[in-house]
Amino acid sequence: MTEFHSGLVTIVGRPNVGKSTLLNRLIGAKVSITSPRAQTTRHRLLGIKTTDAAQFVYVDTPGLHTAKGNRLGQYMNRAARASLEGVDAVLLVITATGWTEADDTVLQLVAGHPLPVVLVINMVDLLKERTALLPLIEASAKKFAFAEIVPVSARNGDNVDALERAVEKYLPAQPPIYPEDQLTDRSERFLAAEFVREQVFRLFAQEVPYAVAVQVEKFQREKGVLHVAAAIWVEKEGQKPILIGKGGERIKEIGTRARQAMQKAFGGKVHLELWVKVREHWSDDARALQTLGYEGD
Ligand SMILES: Nc1nc2c(ncn2[C@@H]2O[C@H](COP(=O)(O)OP(=O)(O)OP(=O)(O)O)[C@@H](O)[C@H]2O)c(=O)[nH]1
Ligand SMILES: [Mg+2]
């Protein structure tokens, strides 16, 4: 038998390039939330895939953005930077539309670490002609000595198997790090909060998603049904009616969609109860951030 390989592979990039979609696609399960809005991911999170020959431990990270902003933004950037420590390889994700200044900033950060960097050019499904990739691949190869350059579509799975093969070369020979049936390091309770936040990011415009944090207050199985109760925290009194909607329509829609995501991820029936609470400026308040789970990473 050939030796088993396992290792950590961190996924970095500017916000909104498809890192979390890629992580879910690589492991074949949904453990990380995604949305068309930048800065959806707030925590570092693992997605684990075990095959007969190897265990891939992928690290999803918040999109790296220019650090001014509030304490939450600083926490997110710290989590992304820390994810470059102690890993075996890096996937730097950009999109097929080409390099931006923000991508260059991420590259500079990554280049400071002695790690193999695989450049992932995502969203190739948006290109009319595959040949349009060639100049981008050439320009990328001039920017940095990438270990590999792999174009993919995280959305439809195109070429993601080739990416896995490319990554496998950089995993050291060692036994699996996690049990082979484990998909993530995060609890179902954590994922439940994230599935609610995902719907807020998908259903609301402008500042509302950035004003929201979700806290699960009950997570209990009774007679085959999982009962989840969660508070949606907002920063201002005025955001509360927006989230609730006329006759409670909007919060009902969040609940229905989040419940479906939970049922799919956890299996079995889920009963979900949601309400909205106000905590002024929680995203810039160190103590509030700690209570809401934004700490440690
Ligand atoms: N067309 C297309 N869209 C994609 C692809 N991959 C991701 N997307 C979309 O791009 C948006 C952002 O995806 P995410 O996976 O949330 O991006 P992210 O890099 O994790 O974003 P942050 O967590 O905010 O940094 C979502 O609307 C995805 O559906 C792809 O291969 N093709
Ligand atoms: Mg993400």
Tab-separated table of C-alpha atoms and ligand atoms in Angstrom:
chain	number	residue	atom	x	y	z
A	1	MET	CA	0.000	0.000	0.000
A	2	THR	CA	1.186	3.516	-0.754
A	3	GLU	CA	1.683	5.856	2.133
A	4	PHE	CA	-1.243	7.973	3.377
A	5	HIS	CA	-0.958	11.761	3.030
A	6	SER	CA	-2.717	14.472	4.976
A	7	GLY	CA	-2.366	18.165	5.559
A	8	LEU	CA	-3.821	21.634	5.864
A	9	VAL	CA	-4.556	23.770	2.842
A	10	THR	CA	-5.698	27.316	3.467
A	11	ILE	CA	-7.950	29.160	1.018
A	12	VAL	CA	-7.307	32.906	0.844
A	13	GLY	CA	-8.365	35.764	-1.389
A	14	ARG	CA	-10.112	39.090	-1.455
A	15	PRO	CA	-13.803	39.086	-0.462
A	16	ASN	CA	-16.386	37.538	-2.808
A	17	VAL	CA	-14.130	35.538	-5.161
A	18	GLY	CA	-15.850	32.244	-4.286
A	19	LYS	CA	-13.619	30.824	-1.527
A	20	SER	CA	-16.464	29.327	0.493
A	21	THR	CA	-18.255	27.996	-2.594
A	22	LEU	CA	-14.949	26.339	-3.525
A	23	LEU	CA	-14.464	24.829	-0.064
A	24	ASN	CA	-17.951	23.307	-0.141
A	25	ARG	CA	-17.338	21.978	-3.649
A	26	LEU	CA	-13.952	20.496	-2.700
A	27	ILE	CA	-15.395	18.530	0.217
A	28	GLY	CA	-18.774	17.800	-1.397
A	29	ALA	CA	-20.836	19.188	1.492
A	30	LYS	CA	-22.073	22.541	2.679
A	31	VAL	CA	-20.220	23.660	5.778
A	32	SER	CA	-19.488	27.279	4.811
A	33	ILE	CA	-22.100	29.894	3.963
A	34	THR	CA	-21.999	31.823	0.679
A	35	SER	CA	-23.698	34.890	-0.771
A	36	PRO	CA	-23.279	37.463	-3.536
A	37	ARG	CA	-22.157	39.978	-0.897
A	38	ALA	CA	-18.556	40.659	0.074
A	39	GLN	CA	-17.474	39.696	3.591
A	40	THR	CA	-19.957	36.882	4.078
A	41	THR	CA	-17.453	34.634	5.875
A	42	ARG	CA	-16.466	35.969	9.298
A	43	HIS	CA	-14.694	32.977	10.871
A	44	ARG	CA	-11.937	30.606	10.009
A	45	LEU	CA	-13.495	27.190	9.450
A	46	LEU	CA	-12.288	23.771	8.330
A	47	GLY	CA	-13.736	21.591	5.583
A	48	ILE	CA	-12.367	18.059	5.614
A	49	LYS	CA	-12.282	15.483	2.832
A	50	THR	CA	-10.876	11.990	3.298
A	51	THR	CA	-10.175	9.601	0.412
A	52	ASP	CA	-8.462	6.193	0.402
A	53	ALA	CA	-5.100	7.872	-0.129
A	54	ALA	CA	-5.300	11.250	1.555
A	55	GLN	CA	-7.014	13.643	3.935
A	56	PHE	CA	-7.423	17.241	2.760
A	57	VAL	CA	-8.069	19.712	5.552
A	58	TYR	CA	-9.113	22.938	3.839
A	59	VAL	CA	-9.246	26.185	5.795
A	60	ASP	CA	-11.873	28.728	4.692
A	61	THR	CA	-11.080	32.293	5.688
A	62	PRO	CA	-12.765	35.707	5.668
A	63	GLY	CA	-11.902	37.703	2.545
A	64	LEU	CA	-8.876	39.907	3.180
A	65	HIS	CA	-9.826	43.564	2.915
A	66	THR	CA	-8.206	46.889	3.629
A	67	ALA	CA	-7.975	47.130	7.378
A	68	LYS	CA	-9.648	50.235	8.549
A	69	GLY	CA	-13.248	49.635	9.526
A	70	ASN	CA	-14.575	48.360	12.802
A	71	ARG	CA	-13.397	45.730	15.245
A	72	LEU	CA	-15.323	42.991	13.480
A	73	GLY	CA	-13.430	43.756	10.248
A	74	GLN	CA	-10.134	43.676	12.109
A	75	TYR	CA	-11.066	40.336	13.674
A	76	MET	CA	-11.845	38.980	10.187
A	77	ASN	CA	-8.515	40.077	8.735
A	78	ARG	CA	-6.666	38.614	11.729
A	79	ALA	CA	-8.441	35.281	11.223
A	80	ALA	CA	-7.436	35.242	7.548
A	81	ARG	CA	-3.790	36.113	8.293
A	82	ALA	CA	-3.537	33.539	11.074
A	83	SER	CA	-4.722	30.866	8.653
A	84	LEU	CA	-1.355	31.055	6.886
A	85	GLU	CA	0.463	29.702	9.922
A	86	GLY	CA	1.161	25.994	10.227
A	87	VAL	CA	-0.374	24.925	6.913
A	88	ASP	CA	1.122	22.863	4.086
A	89	ALA	CA	-0.139	24.773	1.056
A	90	VAL	CA	-2.156	27.831	0.060
A	91	LEU	CA	-4.912	28.224	-2.489
A	92	LEU	CA	-4.957	31.849	-3.602
A	93	VAL	CA	-8.306	32.468	-5.289
A	94	ILE	CA	-8.874	35.162	-7.925
A	95	THR	CA	-11.570	35.338	-10.599
A	96	ALA	CA	-11.380	34.851	-14.364
A	97	THR	CA	-12.091	38.558	-14.851
A	98	GLY	CA	-8.476	39.254	-13.919
A	99	TRP	CA	-6.184	40.613	-11.214
A	100	THR	CA	-7.304	43.544	-9.084
A	101	GLU	CA	-5.358	45.673	-6.646
A	102	ALA	CA	-7.000	43.787	-3.791
A	103	ASP	CA	-5.741	40.481	-5.249
A	104	ASP	CA	-2.220	41.933	-5.410
A	105	THR	CA	-2.415	42.843	-1.734
A	106	VAL	CA	-3.357	39.269	-0.839
A	107	LEU	CA	-0.539	37.924	-3.016
A	108	GLN	CA	1.966	40.144	-1.199
A	109	LEU	CA	0.803	38.762	2.119
A	110	VAL	CA	0.980	35.160	0.946
A	111	ALA	CA	4.374	35.664	-0.719
A	112	GLY	CA	5.838	36.448	2.705
A	113	HIS	CA	5.343	32.819	3.746
A	114	PRO	CA	7.550	29.959	2.545
A	115	LEU	CA	4.610	27.871	1.296
A	116	PRO	CA	3.606	26.377	-2.054
A	117	VAL	CA	0.907	28.639	-3.512
A	118	VAL	CA	-1.589	27.259	-5.995
A	119	LEU	CA	-3.348	30.014	-7.931
A	120	VAL	CA	-7.021	29.183	-8.433
A	121	ILE	CA	-8.698	31.150	-11.206
A	122	ASN	CA	-12.382	30.817	-10.300
A	123	MET	CA	-15.620	31.531	-12.170
A	124	VAL	CA	-14.394	30.301	-15.561
A	125	ASP	CA	-18.066	29.591	-16.335
A	126	LEU	CA	-18.461	33.354	-16.818
A	127	LEU	CA	-16.088	33.346	-19.812
A	128	LYS	CA	-17.538	32.962	-23.289
A	129	GLU	CA	-14.269	31.633	-24.650
A	130	ARG	CA	-11.840	29.434	-22.745
A	131	THR	CA	-8.987	30.949	-24.779
A	132	ALA	CA	-9.593	34.221	-22.941
A	133	LEU	CA	-7.829	32.563	-19.981
A	134	LEU	CA	-4.469	32.261	-21.675
A	135	PRO	CA	-3.334	35.885	-21.274
A	136	LEU	CA	-4.431	35.803	-17.613
A	137	ILE	CA	-2.496	32.594	-16.958
A	138	GLU	CA	0.588	34.098	-18.624
A	139	ALA	CA	0.338	37.358	-16.689
A	140	SER	CA	-0.164	35.423	-13.437
A	141	ALA	CA	2.906	33.261	-14.022
A	142	LYS	CA	4.965	36.453	-14.356
A	143	LYS	CA	3.689	37.861	-11.077
A	144	PHE	CA	4.813	35.016	-8.830
A	145	ALA	CA	6.293	31.524	-8.923
A	146	PHE	CA	2.993	29.739	-8.342
A	147	ALA	CA	3.297	26.016	-7.658
A	148	GLU	CA	0.407	25.514	-10.089
A	149	ILE	CA	-2.245	27.604	-11.827
A	150	VAL	CA	-5.649	25.899	-11.998
A	151	PRO	CA	-8.749	27.456	-13.596
A	152	VAL	CA	-12.016	26.176	-12.061
A	153	SER	CA	-15.678	26.876	-11.653
A	154	ALA	CA	-16.542	26.401	-7.996
A	155	ARG	CA	-20.187	26.930	-8.899
A	156	ASN	CA	-20.521	24.037	-11.360
A	157	GLY	CA	-17.516	21.964	-10.240
A	158	ASP	CA	-15.606	22.301	-13.490
A	159	ASN	CA	-11.946	21.199	-13.069
A	160	VAL	CA	-12.185	20.999	-9.260
A	161	ASP	CA	-10.959	17.390	-9.446
A	162	ALA	CA	-7.781	18.662	-11.161
A	163	LEU	CA	-7.342	21.153	-8.334
A	164	GLU	CA	-7.580	18.338	-5.794
A	165	ARG	CA	-4.915	16.363	-7.657
A	166	ALA	CA	-2.679	19.444	-7.734
A	167	VAL	CA	-3.083	19.983	-4.000
A	168	GLU	CA	-2.479	16.344	-3.066
A	169	LYS	CA	1.195	16.641	-4.051
A	170	TYR	CA	1.807	19.074	-1.234
A	171	LEU	CA	0.335	16.977	1.571
A	172	PRO	CA	3.017	15.344	3.730
A	173	ALA	CA	3.065	11.584	4.310
A	174	GLN	CA	1.322	11.170	7.639
A	175	PRO	CA	-1.812	9.565	9.076
A	176	PRO	CA	-5.149	11.399	8.943
A	177	ILE	CA	-5.440	14.376	11.299
A	178	TYR	CA	-9.218	14.028	11.824
A	179	PRO	CA	-11.555	11.008	11.933
A	180	GLU	CA	-12.327	10.032	8.354
A	181	ASP	CA	-16.061	10.785	8.555
A	182	GLN	CA	-15.582	14.293	10.010
A	183	LEU	CA	-16.535	17.171	7.671
A	184	THR	CA	-15.693	20.248	9.710
A	185	ASP	CA	-14.264	21.439	13.028
A	186	ARG	CA	-17.402	23.487	13.715
A	187	SER	CA	-20.415	22.269	15.664
A	188	GLU	CA	-23.921	21.886	14.247
A	189	ARG	CA	-24.918	24.666	16.616
A	190	PHE	CA	-22.396	26.999	14.962
A	191	LEU	CA	-23.573	25.971	11.490
A	192	ALA	CA	-27.201	26.622	12.505
A	193	ALA	CA	-26.337	30.240	13.371
A	194	GLU	CA	-24.451	30.571	10.095
A	195	PHE	CA	-27.366	29.227	8.021
A	196	VAL	CA	-29.574	31.964	9.483
A	197	ARG	CA	-26.955	34.645	8.800
A	198	GLU	CA	-26.573	33.320	5.236
A	199	GLN	CA	-30.209	34.083	4.492
A	200	VAL	CA	-29.836	37.618	5.841
A	201	PHE	CA	-26.867	38.094	3.493
A	202	ARG	CA	-28.853	36.690	0.578
A	203	LEU	CA	-32.186	38.421	1.174
A	204	PHE	CA	-31.261	41.931	2.336
A	205	ALA	CA	-29.573	44.854	0.669
A	206	GLN	CA	-27.085	47.491	1.734
A	207	GLU	CA	-26.086	47.766	5.350
A	208	VAL	CA	-28.466	45.264	6.961
A	209	PRO	CA	-26.343	42.104	6.515
A	210	TYR	CA	-23.324	43.874	8.026
A	211	ALA	CA	-25.361	44.903	11.041
A	212	VAL	CA	-26.390	41.332	11.801
A	213	ALA	CA	-25.016	38.660	14.100
A	214	VAL	CA	-26.837	35.454	14.991
A	215	GLN	CA	-26.777	33.748	18.370
A	216	VAL	CA	-28.271	30.304	18.900
A	217	GLU	CA	-29.991	30.164	22.280
A	218	LYS	CA	-31.467	26.671	22.069
A	219	PHE	CA	-30.266	23.613	20.180
A	220	GLN	CA	-32.002	20.501	21.389
A	221	ARG	CA	-33.235	17.195	19.951
A	222	GLU	CA	-36.583	15.990	21.245
A	223	LYS	CA	-38.383	12.953	19.838
A	224	GLY	CA	-36.501	13.064	16.540
A	225	VAL	CA	-37.012	16.794	15.980
A	226	LEU	CA	-34.207	19.316	16.307
A	227	HIS	CA	-35.449	22.463	18.059
A	228	VAL	CA	-33.388	25.551	17.313
A	229	ALA	CA	-34.055	29.018	18.698
A	230	ALA	CA	-31.877	31.907	17.586
A	231	ALA	CA	-31.645	35.647	18.098
A	232	ILE	CA	-30.770	37.895	15.186
A	233	TRP	CA	-28.876	40.863	16.609
A	234	VAL	CA	-28.964	44.199	14.805
A	235	GLU	CA	-27.147	47.447	15.576
A	236	LYS	CA	-29.986	49.954	15.443
A	237	GLU	CA	-33.652	50.008	16.433
A	238	GLY	CA	-34.519	51.052	12.845
A	239	GLN	CA	-33.123	47.816	11.415
A	240	LYS	CA	-35.530	45.675	13.390
A	241	PRO	CA	-38.685	46.386	11.345
A	242	ILE	CA	-36.700	45.875	8.119
A	243	LEU	CA	-35.731	42.362	9.177
A	244	ILE	CA	-39.182	41.493	10.459
A	245	GLY	CA	-41.052	42.872	7.437
A	246	LYS	CA	-44.739	43.598	6.979
A	247	GLY	CA	-46.728	41.126	9.079
A	248	GLY	CA	-43.508	39.232	9.832
A	249	GLU	CA	-43.103	38.216	6.189
A	250	ARG	CA	-39.355	38.757	5.920
A	251	ILE	CA	-38.312	36.969	9.081
A	252	LYS	CA	-40.587	34.102	8.108
A	253	GLU	CA	-38.761	33.800	4.806
A	254	ILE	CA	-35.361	33.794	6.552
A	255	GLY	CA	-36.669	31.081	8.871
A	256	THR	CA	-38.066	28.863	6.126
A	257	ARG	CA	-34.886	28.959	4.077
A	258	ALA	CA	-32.531	28.526	7.017
A	259	ARG	CA	-34.607	25.610	8.303
A	260	GLN	CA	-34.366	23.894	4.913
A	261	ALA	CA	-30.582	24.334	4.911
A	262	MET	CA	-30.393	22.837	8.423
A	263	GLN	CA	-32.562	19.867	7.485
A	264	LYS	CA	-30.355	19.167	4.500
A	265	ALA	CA	-27.121	19.503	6.453
A	266	PHE	CA	-28.134	17.749	9.686
A	267	GLY	CA	-30.774	15.318	8.388
A	268	GLY	CA	-34.182	14.965	10.031
A	269	LYS	CA	-36.804	17.513	10.918
A	270	VAL	CA	-35.928	20.947	12.280
A	271	HIS	CA	-38.116	23.382	14.150
A	272	LEU	CA	-36.694	26.904	14.040
A	273	GLU	CA	-37.715	29.933	16.051
A	274	LEU	CA	-36.216	33.360	15.345
A	275	TRP	CA	-36.456	36.811	16.854
A	276	VAL	CA	-34.695	40.123	16.432
A	277	LYS	CA	-32.817	41.953	19.190
A	278	VAL	CA	-30.959	45.257	19.205
A	279	ARG	CA	-27.475	45.793	20.587
A	280	GLU	CA	-26.153	49.199	19.610
A	281	HIS	CA	-22.935	49.039	17.589
A	282	TRP	CA	-22.088	45.461	18.549
A	283	SER	CA	-19.674	45.188	15.585
A	284	ASP	CA	-17.342	47.752	17.132
A	285	ASP	CA	-17.725	46.659	20.736
A	286	ALA	CA	-15.069	44.266	22.030
A	287	ARG	CA	-17.276	42.742	24.715
A	288	ALA	CA	-20.258	42.274	22.430
A	289	LEU	CA	-18.021	40.640	19.838
A	290	GLN	CA	-16.794	38.202	22.429
A	291	THR	CA	-20.330	37.275	23.479
A	292	LEU	CA	-21.321	36.773	19.861
A	293	GLY	CA	-18.446	34.369	19.161
A	294	TYR	CA	-16.012	36.681	17.390
A	295	GLU	CA	-12.939	35.954	19.440
A	296	GLY	CA	-9.998	33.631	19.739
A	297	ASP	CA	-9.311	32.751	16.082
B	1	LIG	N1	-20.546	32.325	-11.807
B	1	LIG	C1	-19.915	31.870	-10.722
B	1	LIG	N2	-20.202	32.361	-9.521
B	1	LIG	C2	-19.549	31.870	-8.447
B	1	LIG	C3	-18.564	30.862	-8.568
B	1	LIG	N3	-18.071	30.602	-7.335
B	1	LIG	C4	-18.741	31.408	-6.488
B	1	LIG	N4	-19.636	32.160	-7.142
B	1	LIG	C5	-20.565	33.149	-6.566
B	1	LIG	O1	-19.812	34.223	-6.052
B	1	LIG	C6	-20.442	34.757	-4.872
B	1	LIG	C7	-19.452	34.771	-3.725
B	1	LIG	O2	-19.170	33.442	-3.344
B	1	LIG	P1	-18.591	33.077	-1.900
B	1	LIG	O3	-18.218	31.632	-1.956
B	1	LIG	O4	-19.519	33.530	-0.841
B	1	LIG	O5	-17.288	33.999	-1.923
B	1	LIG	P2	-16.179	34.195	-0.763
B	1	LIG	O6	-14.882	34.413	-1.445
B	1	LIG	O7	-16.258	33.088	0.214
B	1	LIG	O8	-16.660	35.565	-0.125
B	1	LIG	P3	-16.318	36.166	1.374
B	1	LIG	O9	-16.621	35.117	2.368
B	1	LIG	O10	-17.268	37.305	1.443
B	1	LIG	O11	-14.896	36.588	1.324
B	1	LIG	C8	-21.671	33.872	-4.618
B	1	LIG	O12	-22.801	34.508	-5.154
B	1	LIG	C9	-21.336	32.601	-5.382
B	1	LIG	O13	-22.484	31.888	-5.812
B	1	LIG	C10	-18.276	30.346	-9.876
B	1	LIG	O14	-17.452	29.465	-10.091
B	1	LIG	N5	-18.980	30.895	-10.906
B	2	MG	MG	-16.615	33.115	2.207
